Short mmCIF file of C-alpha atoms and ligand atoms in Angstrom, two decimals:
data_model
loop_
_atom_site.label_atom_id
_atom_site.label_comp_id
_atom_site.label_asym_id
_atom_site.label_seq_id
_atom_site.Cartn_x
_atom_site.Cartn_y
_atom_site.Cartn_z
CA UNK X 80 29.37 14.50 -15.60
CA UNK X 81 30.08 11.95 -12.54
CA UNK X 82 33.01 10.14 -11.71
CA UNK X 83 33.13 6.68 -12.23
CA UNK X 84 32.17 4.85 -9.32
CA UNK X 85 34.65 2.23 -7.57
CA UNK X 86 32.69 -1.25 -7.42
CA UNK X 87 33.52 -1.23 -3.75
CA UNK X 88 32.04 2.39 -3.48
CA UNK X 89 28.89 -0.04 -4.96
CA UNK X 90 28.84 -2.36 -2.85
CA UNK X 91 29.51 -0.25 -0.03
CA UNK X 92 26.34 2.00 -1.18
CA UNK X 93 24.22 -1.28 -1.15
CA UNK X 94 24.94 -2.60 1.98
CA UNK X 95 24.49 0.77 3.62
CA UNK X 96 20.63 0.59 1.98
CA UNK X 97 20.10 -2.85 2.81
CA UNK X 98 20.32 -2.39 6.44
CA UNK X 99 17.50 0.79 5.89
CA UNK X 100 20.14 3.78 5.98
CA UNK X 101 19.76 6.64 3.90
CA UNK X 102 22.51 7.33 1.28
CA UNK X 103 22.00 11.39 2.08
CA UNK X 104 21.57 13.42 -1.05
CA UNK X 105 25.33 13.37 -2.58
CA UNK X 106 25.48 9.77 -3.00
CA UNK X 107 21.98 9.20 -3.87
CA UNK X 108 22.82 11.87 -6.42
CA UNK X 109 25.90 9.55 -7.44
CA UNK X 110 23.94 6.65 -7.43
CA UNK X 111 20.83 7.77 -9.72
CA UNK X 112 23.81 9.21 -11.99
CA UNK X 113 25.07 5.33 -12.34
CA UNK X 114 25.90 4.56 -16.14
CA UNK X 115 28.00 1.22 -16.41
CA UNK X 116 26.54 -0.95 -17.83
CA UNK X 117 28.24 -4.31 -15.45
CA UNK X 118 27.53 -1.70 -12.31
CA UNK X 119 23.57 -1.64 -13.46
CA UNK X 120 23.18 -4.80 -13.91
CA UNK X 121 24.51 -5.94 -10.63
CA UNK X 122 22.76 -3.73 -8.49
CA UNK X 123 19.62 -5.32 -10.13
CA UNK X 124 20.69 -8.35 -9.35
CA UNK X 125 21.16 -7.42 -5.47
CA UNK X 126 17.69 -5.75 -5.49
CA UNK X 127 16.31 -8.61 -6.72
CA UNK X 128 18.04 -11.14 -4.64
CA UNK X 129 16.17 -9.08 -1.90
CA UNK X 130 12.56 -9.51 -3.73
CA UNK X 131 13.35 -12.80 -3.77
CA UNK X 132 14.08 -13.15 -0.21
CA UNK X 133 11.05 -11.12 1.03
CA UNK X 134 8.52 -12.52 -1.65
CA UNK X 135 10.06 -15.32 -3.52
CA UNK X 136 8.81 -14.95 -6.89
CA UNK X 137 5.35 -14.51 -6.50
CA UNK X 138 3.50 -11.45 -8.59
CA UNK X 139 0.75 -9.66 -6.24
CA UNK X 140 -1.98 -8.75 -8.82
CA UNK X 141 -4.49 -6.12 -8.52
CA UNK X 142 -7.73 -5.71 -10.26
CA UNK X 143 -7.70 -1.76 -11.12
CA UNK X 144 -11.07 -0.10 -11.89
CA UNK X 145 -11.08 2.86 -13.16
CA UNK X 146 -14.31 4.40 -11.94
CA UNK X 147 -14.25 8.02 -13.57
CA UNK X 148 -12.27 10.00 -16.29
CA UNK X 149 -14.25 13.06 -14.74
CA UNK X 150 -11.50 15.48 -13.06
CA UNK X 151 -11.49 18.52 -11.43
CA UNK X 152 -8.27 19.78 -11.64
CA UNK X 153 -5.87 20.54 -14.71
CA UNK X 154 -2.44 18.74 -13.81
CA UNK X 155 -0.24 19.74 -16.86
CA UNK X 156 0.69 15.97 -17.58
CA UNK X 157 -2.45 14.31 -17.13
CA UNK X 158 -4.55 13.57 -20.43
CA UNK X 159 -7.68 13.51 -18.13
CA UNK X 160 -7.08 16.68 -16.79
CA UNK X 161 -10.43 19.13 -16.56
CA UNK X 162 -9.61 21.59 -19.65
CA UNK X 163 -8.96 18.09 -22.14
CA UNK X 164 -12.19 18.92 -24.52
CA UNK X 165 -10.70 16.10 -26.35
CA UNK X 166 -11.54 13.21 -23.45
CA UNK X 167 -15.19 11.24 -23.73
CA UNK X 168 -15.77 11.05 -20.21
CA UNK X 169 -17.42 8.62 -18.52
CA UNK X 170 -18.30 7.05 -14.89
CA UNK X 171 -19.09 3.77 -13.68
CA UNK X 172 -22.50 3.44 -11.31
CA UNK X 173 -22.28 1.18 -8.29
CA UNK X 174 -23.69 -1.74 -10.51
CA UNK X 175 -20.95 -1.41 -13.20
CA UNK X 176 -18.12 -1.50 -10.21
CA UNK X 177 -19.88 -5.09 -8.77
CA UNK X 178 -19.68 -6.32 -11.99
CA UNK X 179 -15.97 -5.81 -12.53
CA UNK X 180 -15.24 -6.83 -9.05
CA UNK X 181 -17.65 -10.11 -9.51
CA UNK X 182 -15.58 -10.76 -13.12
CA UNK X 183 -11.89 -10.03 -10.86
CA UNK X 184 -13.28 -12.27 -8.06
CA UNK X 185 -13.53 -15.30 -10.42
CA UNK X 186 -10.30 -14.92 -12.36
CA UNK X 187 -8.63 -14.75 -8.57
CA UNK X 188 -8.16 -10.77 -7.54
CA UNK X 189 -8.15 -10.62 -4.33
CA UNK X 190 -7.22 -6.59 -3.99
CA UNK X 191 -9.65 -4.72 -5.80
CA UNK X 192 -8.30 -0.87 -6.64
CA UNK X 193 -10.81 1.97 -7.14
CA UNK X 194 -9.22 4.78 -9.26
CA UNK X 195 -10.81 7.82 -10.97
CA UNK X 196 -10.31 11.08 -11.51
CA UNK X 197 -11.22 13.42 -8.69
CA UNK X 198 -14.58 13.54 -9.61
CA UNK X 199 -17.20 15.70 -7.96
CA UNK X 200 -20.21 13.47 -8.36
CA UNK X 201 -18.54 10.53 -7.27
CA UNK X 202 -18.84 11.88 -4.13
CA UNK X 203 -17.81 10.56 -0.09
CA UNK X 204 -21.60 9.24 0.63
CA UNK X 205 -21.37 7.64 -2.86
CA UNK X 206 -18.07 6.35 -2.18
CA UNK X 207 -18.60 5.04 1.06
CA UNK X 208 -21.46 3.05 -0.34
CA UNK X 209 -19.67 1.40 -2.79
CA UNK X 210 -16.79 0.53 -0.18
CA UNK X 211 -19.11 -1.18 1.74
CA UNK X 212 -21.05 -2.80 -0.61
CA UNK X 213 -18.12 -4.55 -1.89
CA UNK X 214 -16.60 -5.35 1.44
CA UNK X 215 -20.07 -7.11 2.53
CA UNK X 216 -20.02 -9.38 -0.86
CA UNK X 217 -15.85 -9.64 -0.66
CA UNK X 218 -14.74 -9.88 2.63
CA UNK X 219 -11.54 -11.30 1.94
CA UNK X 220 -10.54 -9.08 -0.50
CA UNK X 221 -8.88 -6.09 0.31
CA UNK X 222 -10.30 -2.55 -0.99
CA UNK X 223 -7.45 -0.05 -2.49
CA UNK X 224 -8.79 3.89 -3.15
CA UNK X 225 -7.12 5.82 -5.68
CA UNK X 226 -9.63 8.93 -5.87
CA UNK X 227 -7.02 11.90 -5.16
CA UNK X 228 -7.01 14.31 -2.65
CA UNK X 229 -10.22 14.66 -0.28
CA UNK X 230 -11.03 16.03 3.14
CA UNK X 231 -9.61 14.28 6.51
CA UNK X 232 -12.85 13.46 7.48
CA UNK X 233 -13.57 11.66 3.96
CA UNK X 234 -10.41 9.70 4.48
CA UNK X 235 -12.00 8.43 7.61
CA UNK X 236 -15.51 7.31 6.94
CA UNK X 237 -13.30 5.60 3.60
CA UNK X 238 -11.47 3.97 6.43
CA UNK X 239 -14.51 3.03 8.16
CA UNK X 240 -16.60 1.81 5.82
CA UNK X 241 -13.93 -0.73 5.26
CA UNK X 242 -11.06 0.48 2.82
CA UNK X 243 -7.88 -1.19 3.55
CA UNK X 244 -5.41 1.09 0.94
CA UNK X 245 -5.27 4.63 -0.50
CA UNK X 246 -2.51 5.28 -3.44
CA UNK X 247 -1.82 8.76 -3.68
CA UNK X 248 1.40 9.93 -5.65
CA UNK X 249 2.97 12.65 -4.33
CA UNK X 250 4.26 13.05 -7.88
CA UNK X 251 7.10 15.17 -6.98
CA UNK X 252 8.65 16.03 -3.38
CA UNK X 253 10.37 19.32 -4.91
CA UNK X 254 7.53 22.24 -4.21
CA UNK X 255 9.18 24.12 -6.64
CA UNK X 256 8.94 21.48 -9.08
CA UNK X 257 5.54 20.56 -7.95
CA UNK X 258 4.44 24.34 -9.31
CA UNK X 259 5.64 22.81 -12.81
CA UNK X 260 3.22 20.60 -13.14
CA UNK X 261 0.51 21.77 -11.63
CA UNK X 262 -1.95 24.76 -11.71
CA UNK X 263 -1.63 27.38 -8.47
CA UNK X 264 -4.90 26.00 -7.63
CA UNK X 265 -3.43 22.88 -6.70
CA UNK X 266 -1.06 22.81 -3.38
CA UNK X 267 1.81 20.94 -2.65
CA UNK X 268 1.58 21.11 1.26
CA UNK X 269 -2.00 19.62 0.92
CA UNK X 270 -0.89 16.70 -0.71
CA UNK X 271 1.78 15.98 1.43
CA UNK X 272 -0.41 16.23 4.58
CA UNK X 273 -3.02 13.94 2.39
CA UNK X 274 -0.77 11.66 2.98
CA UNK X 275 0.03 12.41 6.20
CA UNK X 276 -3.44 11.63 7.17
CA UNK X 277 -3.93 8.60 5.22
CA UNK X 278 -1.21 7.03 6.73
CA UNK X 279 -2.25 7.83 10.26
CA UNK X 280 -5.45 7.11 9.64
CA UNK X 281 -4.01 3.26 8.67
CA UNK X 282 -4.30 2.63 5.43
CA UNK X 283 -1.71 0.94 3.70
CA UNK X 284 -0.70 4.29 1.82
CA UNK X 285 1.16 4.48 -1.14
CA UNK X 286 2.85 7.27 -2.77
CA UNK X 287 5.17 7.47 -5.84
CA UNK X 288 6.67 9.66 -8.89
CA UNK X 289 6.46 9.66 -12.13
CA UNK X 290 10.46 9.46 -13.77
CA UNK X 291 11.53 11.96 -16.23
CA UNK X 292 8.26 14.50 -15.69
CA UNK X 293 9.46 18.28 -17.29
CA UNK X 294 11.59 19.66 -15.09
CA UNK X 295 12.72 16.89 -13.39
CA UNK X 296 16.37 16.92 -12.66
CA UNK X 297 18.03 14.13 -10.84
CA UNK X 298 18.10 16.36 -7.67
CA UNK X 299 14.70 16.13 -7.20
CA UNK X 300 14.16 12.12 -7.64
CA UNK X 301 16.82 12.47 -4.46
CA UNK X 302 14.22 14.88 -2.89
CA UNK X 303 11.51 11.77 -3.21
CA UNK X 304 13.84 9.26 -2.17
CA UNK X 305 14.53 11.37 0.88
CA UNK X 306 10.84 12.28 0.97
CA UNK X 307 10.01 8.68 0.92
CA UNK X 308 12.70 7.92 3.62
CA UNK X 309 10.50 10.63 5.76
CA UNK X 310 7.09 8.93 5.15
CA UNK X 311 7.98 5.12 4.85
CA UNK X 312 5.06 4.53 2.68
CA UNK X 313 3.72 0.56 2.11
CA UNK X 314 3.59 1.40 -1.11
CA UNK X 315 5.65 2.93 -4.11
CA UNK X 316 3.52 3.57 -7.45
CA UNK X 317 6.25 5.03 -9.72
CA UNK X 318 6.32 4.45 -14.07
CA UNK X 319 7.80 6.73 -16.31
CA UNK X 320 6.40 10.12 -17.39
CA UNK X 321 4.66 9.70 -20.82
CA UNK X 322 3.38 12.86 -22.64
CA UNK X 323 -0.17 13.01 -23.29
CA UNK X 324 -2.13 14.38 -26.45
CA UNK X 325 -3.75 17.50 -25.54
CA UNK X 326 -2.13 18.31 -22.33
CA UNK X 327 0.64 21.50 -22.40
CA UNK X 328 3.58 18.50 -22.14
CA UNK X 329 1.68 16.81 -25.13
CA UNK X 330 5.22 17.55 -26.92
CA UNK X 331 7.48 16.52 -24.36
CA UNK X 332 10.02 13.77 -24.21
CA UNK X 333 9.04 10.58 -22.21
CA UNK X 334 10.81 9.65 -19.27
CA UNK X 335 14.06 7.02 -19.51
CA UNK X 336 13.14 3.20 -19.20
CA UNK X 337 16.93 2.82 -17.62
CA UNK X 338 16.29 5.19 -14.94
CA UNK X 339 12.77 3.71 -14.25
CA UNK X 340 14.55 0.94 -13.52
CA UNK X 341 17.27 1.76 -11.48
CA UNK X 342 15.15 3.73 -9.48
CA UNK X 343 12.86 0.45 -8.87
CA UNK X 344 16.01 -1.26 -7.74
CA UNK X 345 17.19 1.69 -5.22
CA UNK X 346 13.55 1.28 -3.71
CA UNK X 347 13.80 -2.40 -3.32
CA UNK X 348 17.18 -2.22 -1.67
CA UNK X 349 16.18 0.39 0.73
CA UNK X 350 12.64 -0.64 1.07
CA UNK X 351 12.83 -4.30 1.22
CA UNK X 352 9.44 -5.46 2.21
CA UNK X 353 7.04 -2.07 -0.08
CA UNK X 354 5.15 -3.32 -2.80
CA UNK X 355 5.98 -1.52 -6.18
CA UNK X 356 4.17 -2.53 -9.30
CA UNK X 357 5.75 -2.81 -12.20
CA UNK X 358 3.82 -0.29 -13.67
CA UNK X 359 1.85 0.03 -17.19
CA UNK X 360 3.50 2.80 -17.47
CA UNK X 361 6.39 1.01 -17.94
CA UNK X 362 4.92 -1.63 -20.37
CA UNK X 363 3.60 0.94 -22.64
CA UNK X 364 6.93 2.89 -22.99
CA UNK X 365 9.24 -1.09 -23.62
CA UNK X 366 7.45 -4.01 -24.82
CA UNK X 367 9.01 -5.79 -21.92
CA UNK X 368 8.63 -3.53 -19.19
CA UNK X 369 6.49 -5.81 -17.24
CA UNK X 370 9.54 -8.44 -16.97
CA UNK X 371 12.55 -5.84 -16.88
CA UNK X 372 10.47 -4.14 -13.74
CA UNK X 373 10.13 -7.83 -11.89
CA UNK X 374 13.81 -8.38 -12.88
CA UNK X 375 14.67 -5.18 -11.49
CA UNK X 376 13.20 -5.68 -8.16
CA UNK X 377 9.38 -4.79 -8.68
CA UNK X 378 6.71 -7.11 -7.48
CA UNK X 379 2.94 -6.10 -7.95
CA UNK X 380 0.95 -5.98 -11.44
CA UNK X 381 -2.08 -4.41 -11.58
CA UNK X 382 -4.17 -5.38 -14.71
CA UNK X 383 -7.18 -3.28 -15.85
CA UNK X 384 -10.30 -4.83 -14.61
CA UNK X 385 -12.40 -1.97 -16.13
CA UNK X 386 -15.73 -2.83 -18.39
CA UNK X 387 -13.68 -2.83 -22.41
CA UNK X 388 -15.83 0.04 -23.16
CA UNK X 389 -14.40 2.84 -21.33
CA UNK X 390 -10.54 1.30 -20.87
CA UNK X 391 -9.69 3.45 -23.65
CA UNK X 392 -11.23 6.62 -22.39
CA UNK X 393 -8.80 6.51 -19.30
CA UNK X 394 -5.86 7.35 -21.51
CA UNK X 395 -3.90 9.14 -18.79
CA UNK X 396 -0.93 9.46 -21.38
CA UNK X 397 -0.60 8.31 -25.52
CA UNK X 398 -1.02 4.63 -26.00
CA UNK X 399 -1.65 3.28 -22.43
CA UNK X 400 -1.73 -0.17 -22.61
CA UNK X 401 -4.31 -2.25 -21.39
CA UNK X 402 -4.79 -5.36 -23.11
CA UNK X 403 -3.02 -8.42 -24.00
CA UNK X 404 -0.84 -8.55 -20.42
CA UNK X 405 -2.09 -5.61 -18.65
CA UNK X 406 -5.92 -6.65 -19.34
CA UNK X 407 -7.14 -8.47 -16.08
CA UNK X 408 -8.69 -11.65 -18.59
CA UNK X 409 -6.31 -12.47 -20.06
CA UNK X 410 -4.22 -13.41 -16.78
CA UNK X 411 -3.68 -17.07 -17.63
CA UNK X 412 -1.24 -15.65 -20.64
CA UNK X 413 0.28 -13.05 -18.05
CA UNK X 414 1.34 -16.59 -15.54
CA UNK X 415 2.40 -17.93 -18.59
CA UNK X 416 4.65 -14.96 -19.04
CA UNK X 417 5.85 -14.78 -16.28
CA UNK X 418 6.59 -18.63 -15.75
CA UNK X 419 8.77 -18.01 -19.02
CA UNK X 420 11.17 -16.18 -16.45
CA UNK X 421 10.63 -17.86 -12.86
CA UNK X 422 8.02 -15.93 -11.94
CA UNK X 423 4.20 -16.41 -10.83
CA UNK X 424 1.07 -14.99 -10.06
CA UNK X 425 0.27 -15.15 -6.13
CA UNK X 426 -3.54 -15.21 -5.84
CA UNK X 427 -3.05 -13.71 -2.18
CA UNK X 428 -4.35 -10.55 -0.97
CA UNK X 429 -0.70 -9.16 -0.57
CA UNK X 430 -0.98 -7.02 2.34
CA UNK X 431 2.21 -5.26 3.47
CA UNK X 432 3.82 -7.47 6.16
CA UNK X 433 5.46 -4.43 8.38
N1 5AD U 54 2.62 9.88 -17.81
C1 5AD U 54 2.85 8.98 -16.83
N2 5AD U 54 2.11 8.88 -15.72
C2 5AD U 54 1.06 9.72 -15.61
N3 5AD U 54 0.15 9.87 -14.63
C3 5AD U 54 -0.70 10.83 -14.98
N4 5AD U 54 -0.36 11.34 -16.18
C4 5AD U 54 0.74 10.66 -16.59
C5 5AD U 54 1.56 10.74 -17.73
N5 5AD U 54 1.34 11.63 -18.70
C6 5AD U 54 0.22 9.12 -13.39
C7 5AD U 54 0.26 10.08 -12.20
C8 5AD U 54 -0.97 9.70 -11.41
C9 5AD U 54 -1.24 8.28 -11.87
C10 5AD U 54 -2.64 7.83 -11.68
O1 5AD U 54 -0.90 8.31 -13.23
O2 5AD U 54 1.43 9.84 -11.42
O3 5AD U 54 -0.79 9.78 -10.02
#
């Protein structure tokens, strides 16, 4: 397919994305295409050499609550889109979310992250409520939103009434692809200027892709790295695609583990200072995704904080994982873990240092 690749080509290619230049589409195209096994390997170790330098080998964690598996629109990978009959939805009230932020306060979260489905009823008045509610009763911890695409004027009063972050995956910076996995009444150019807005508006914005969604090609995982170059998020939320029951990709192959993983590395060398999760993702697809993503140059973990009754109603894909490491009480075994291989939790907020 692709030539080999010279190791000083490599190195070259590294150095060029650890002082912040862009690769431009051929050799990003050569680099995602990267099969050697020695060449893999050591471009892990030189994005990780970098975590290390910018975060030593503390693990930001993040208590995620997933406040609704209501959702209005009908994303073709998504196993809570709208037309799954199959889903038992569900939505947290204000006094379910203090008590999972109360729990995540005492087991040390200091970032709590509100995501749901974009659900009507939970909706900005409600929201802004709830921000401010918990930023009265946790004013050191900072507030992540993860509730989709809303109005500009939303994304302020969120802002105002004390959010700090907003992750919002662009999924896919291809429009073309972006009509693959999505219905026409969803619009690319609206979620790119959601993000636009969010990130002018201050938050610490994150976007992100999934790897390996259908119709992914490697050309357009160079569009997001380019697309990523353009909006110099503080934040990169990217796991492999995993097909969901029920969903029109319910038979589709999952995304590659490998290419997760390079990918993570490519961010970390040309973003050194984002924060990108290791995400679950990940850990549901390889036993050991958690500690291959931290090897590879990842450095947040974001275990579910939700109430145990309705974790298993936000099954955005088959077998989402969220106990044992990704379930936020049972963090003392997660340090444990990741003492095992020189890492450790950092009980900070973990706010991107620009
Ligand atoms: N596989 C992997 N990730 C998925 N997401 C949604 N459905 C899937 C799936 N089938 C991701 C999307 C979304 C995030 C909350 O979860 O990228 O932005």
């Amino acid at each position: 397919m692709y030539d080999p690749i010279n190791d000083s080509v490599l190195e070259a290619w590294v150095a060029a994305l650890g002082k912040g230049q862009s690769l431009g589409r051929t050799d990003y195209l050569r680099l995602l295409s990267l099969s050697d096994r020695d060449q893999l390997a050591w471009v892990m170790g030189q994005a990780r050499a970098v975590a290390d330098r910018e975060f030593g080998r503390g693990v930001y964690i993040r208590g995620l609550i997933e406040i609704s598996n209501h959702c209005k629109n009908g994303c073709y990978y998504c196993g809570i889109r709208n037309a799954n009959v199959c889903v038992e939805r569900y939505r947290l009230s204000e006094e379910d979310i203090m008590d999972c932020c109360r729990q995540g306060y005492e087991l040390g979260f200091r970032t709590f992250v509100l995501q749901g489905g974009e659900d009507p009823f939970q909706d900005d008045d409600w929201l802004c409520e709830v921000i401010a509610m918990i930023k009265e009763k946790y004013p050191d911890c900072a507030l992540t939103l993860s509730v989709g695409e809303r109005s500009e004027q939303a994304y302020e009063r969120f802002r105002q009434a004390g959010a700090d972050r907003y992750l919002l995956r662009h999924e896919t910076a291809n429009a073309v692809h972006y009509s693959m996995l999505h219905p026409e009444s969803m619009s690319f150019e609206n979620r790119m200027r959601c993000l636009r807005t969010l990130k002018a508006l201050g938050f610490q914005t994150g976007a992100g892709m999934m790897v390996g969604s259908p119709g992914q090609t490697l050309e357009c995982l160079v569009d997001d790295l380019l697309f990523l170059e353009a909006l110099e998020p503080q934040m990169i939320g990217m796991g492999p695609f995993i097909p969901a029951p029920n969903t029109p990709f319910a038979n589709e192959p999952a995304g590659s583990v490998p290419l997760t993983l390079l990918l993570l590395s490519v961010l970390r060398l040309r973003f050194p200072r984002v924060l990108l999760p290791a995400t679950t993702a990940l850990s549901t697809l390889d036993p050991q995704g958690q500690e291959k993503g931290l090897m590879a140059g990842a450095n947040v973990i974001m275990p579910n904080l939700s109430p145990l009754t309705v974790r298993r109603k936000y099954a955005l894909y088959a077998d989402k994982k969220y106990l044992g490491n990704e379930a936020a009480e049972q963090i003392g075994s997660l340090d444990e873990k990741l003492e095992r291989i020189g890492f450790h939790i950092s009980y900070e907020r973990g706010d991107f240092k620009p």
